Coordinates of C-alpha atoms in Angstrom, one line a residue:
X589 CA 0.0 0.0 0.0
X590 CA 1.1 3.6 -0.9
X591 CA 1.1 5.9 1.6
X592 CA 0.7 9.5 0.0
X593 CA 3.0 11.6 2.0
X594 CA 0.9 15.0 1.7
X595 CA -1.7 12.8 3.4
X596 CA -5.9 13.3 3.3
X597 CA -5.7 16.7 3.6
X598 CA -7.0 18.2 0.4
X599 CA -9.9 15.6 -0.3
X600 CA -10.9 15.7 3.2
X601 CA -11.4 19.5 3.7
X602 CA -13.1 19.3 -0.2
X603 CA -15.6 15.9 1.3
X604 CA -16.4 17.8 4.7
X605 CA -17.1 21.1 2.4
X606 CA -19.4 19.2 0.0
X607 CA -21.2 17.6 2.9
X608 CA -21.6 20.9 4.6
X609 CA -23.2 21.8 1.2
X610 CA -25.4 19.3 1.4
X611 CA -27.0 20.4 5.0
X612 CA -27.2 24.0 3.3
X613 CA -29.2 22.7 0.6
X614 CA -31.5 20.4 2.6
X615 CA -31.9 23.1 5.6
X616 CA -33.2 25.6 2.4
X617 CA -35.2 22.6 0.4
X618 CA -39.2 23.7 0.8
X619 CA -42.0 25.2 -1.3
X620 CA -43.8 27.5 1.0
X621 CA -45.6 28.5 -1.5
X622 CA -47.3 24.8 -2.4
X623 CA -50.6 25.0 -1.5
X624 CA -53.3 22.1 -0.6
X625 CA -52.9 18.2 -0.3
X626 CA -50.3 18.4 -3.4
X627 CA -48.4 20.8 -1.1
X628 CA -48.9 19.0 2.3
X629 CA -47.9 15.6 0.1
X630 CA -44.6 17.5 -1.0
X631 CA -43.6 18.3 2.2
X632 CA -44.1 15.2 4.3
X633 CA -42.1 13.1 1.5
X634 CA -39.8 16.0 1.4
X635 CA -39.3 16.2 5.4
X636 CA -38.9 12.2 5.5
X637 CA -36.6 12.5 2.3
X638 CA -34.5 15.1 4.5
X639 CA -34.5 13.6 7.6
X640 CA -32.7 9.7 5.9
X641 CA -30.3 12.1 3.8
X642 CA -29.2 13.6 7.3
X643 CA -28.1 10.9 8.2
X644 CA -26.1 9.6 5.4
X645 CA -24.6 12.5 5.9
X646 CA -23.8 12.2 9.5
X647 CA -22.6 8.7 8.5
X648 CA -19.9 10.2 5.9
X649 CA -18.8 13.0 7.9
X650 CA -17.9 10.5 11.3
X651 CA -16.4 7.9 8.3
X652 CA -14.4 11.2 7.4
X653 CA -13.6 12.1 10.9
X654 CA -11.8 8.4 10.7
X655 CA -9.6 8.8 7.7
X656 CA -6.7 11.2 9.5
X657 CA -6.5 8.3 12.5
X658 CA -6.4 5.8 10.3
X659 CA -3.7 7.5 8.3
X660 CA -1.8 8.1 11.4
X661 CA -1.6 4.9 12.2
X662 CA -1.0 3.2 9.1
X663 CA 2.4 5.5 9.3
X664 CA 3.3 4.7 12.6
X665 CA 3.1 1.1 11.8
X666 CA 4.9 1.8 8.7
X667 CA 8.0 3.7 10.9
X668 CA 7.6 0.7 13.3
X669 CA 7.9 -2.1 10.8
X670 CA 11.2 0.1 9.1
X671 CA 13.0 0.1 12.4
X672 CA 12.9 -3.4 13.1
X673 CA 14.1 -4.3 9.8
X674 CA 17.5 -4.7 9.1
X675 CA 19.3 -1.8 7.0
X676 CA 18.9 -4.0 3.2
X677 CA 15.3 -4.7 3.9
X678 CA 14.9 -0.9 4.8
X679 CA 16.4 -0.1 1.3
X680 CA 13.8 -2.5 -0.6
X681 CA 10.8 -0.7 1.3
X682 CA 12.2 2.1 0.4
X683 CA 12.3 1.5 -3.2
X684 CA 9.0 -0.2 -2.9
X685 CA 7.0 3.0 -1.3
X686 CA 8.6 5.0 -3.9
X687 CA 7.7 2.8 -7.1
X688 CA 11.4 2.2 -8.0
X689 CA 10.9 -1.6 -7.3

């Protein structure tokens, strides 16, 4: 596994800023101006649609919340693994992690 050394960074601040979007949009998703049964029909299936795609979204932004830790640890394993190698098999990660292999 590659382990991108600029890390999550990027994607993760653009995935938490599109899921932010998304609560904006759903906070500001109603037709006030729907009158009657059609109206009342609207918003009830509106509300419920709402209401399941907050939490997808909760869902994504804890998975999100995730990625740094597991990035953190996958490079503390990484450093661990190195230092118990011996100084060859250091040189072969090495080349490895960096695509000469």
């Amino acid at each position: 596994m590659l382990i991108d050394a600029l890390g999550p960074a990027g994607p993760l601040n653009s995935a938490h800023g599109l899921v932010d979007d998304l609560r904006a949009v759903l906070a500001d998703a109603s037709c006030p101006q729907w009158m009657g049964t059609a109206g009342d029909g609207y918003r009830a299936r509106r509300d419920e649609a709402v209401a399941q795609a907050h939490t997808v979204l909760e869902e994504i932004s804890q998975a999100l919340d995730l990625v740094p830790s597991f990035e953190s640890e996958c490079a503390k394993t990484l450093a661990a693994a190195q230092r118990a190698m011996s100084t060859s098999c250091k040189v072969s990660i090495d080349m490895a992690l960096s695509g000469r292999w």
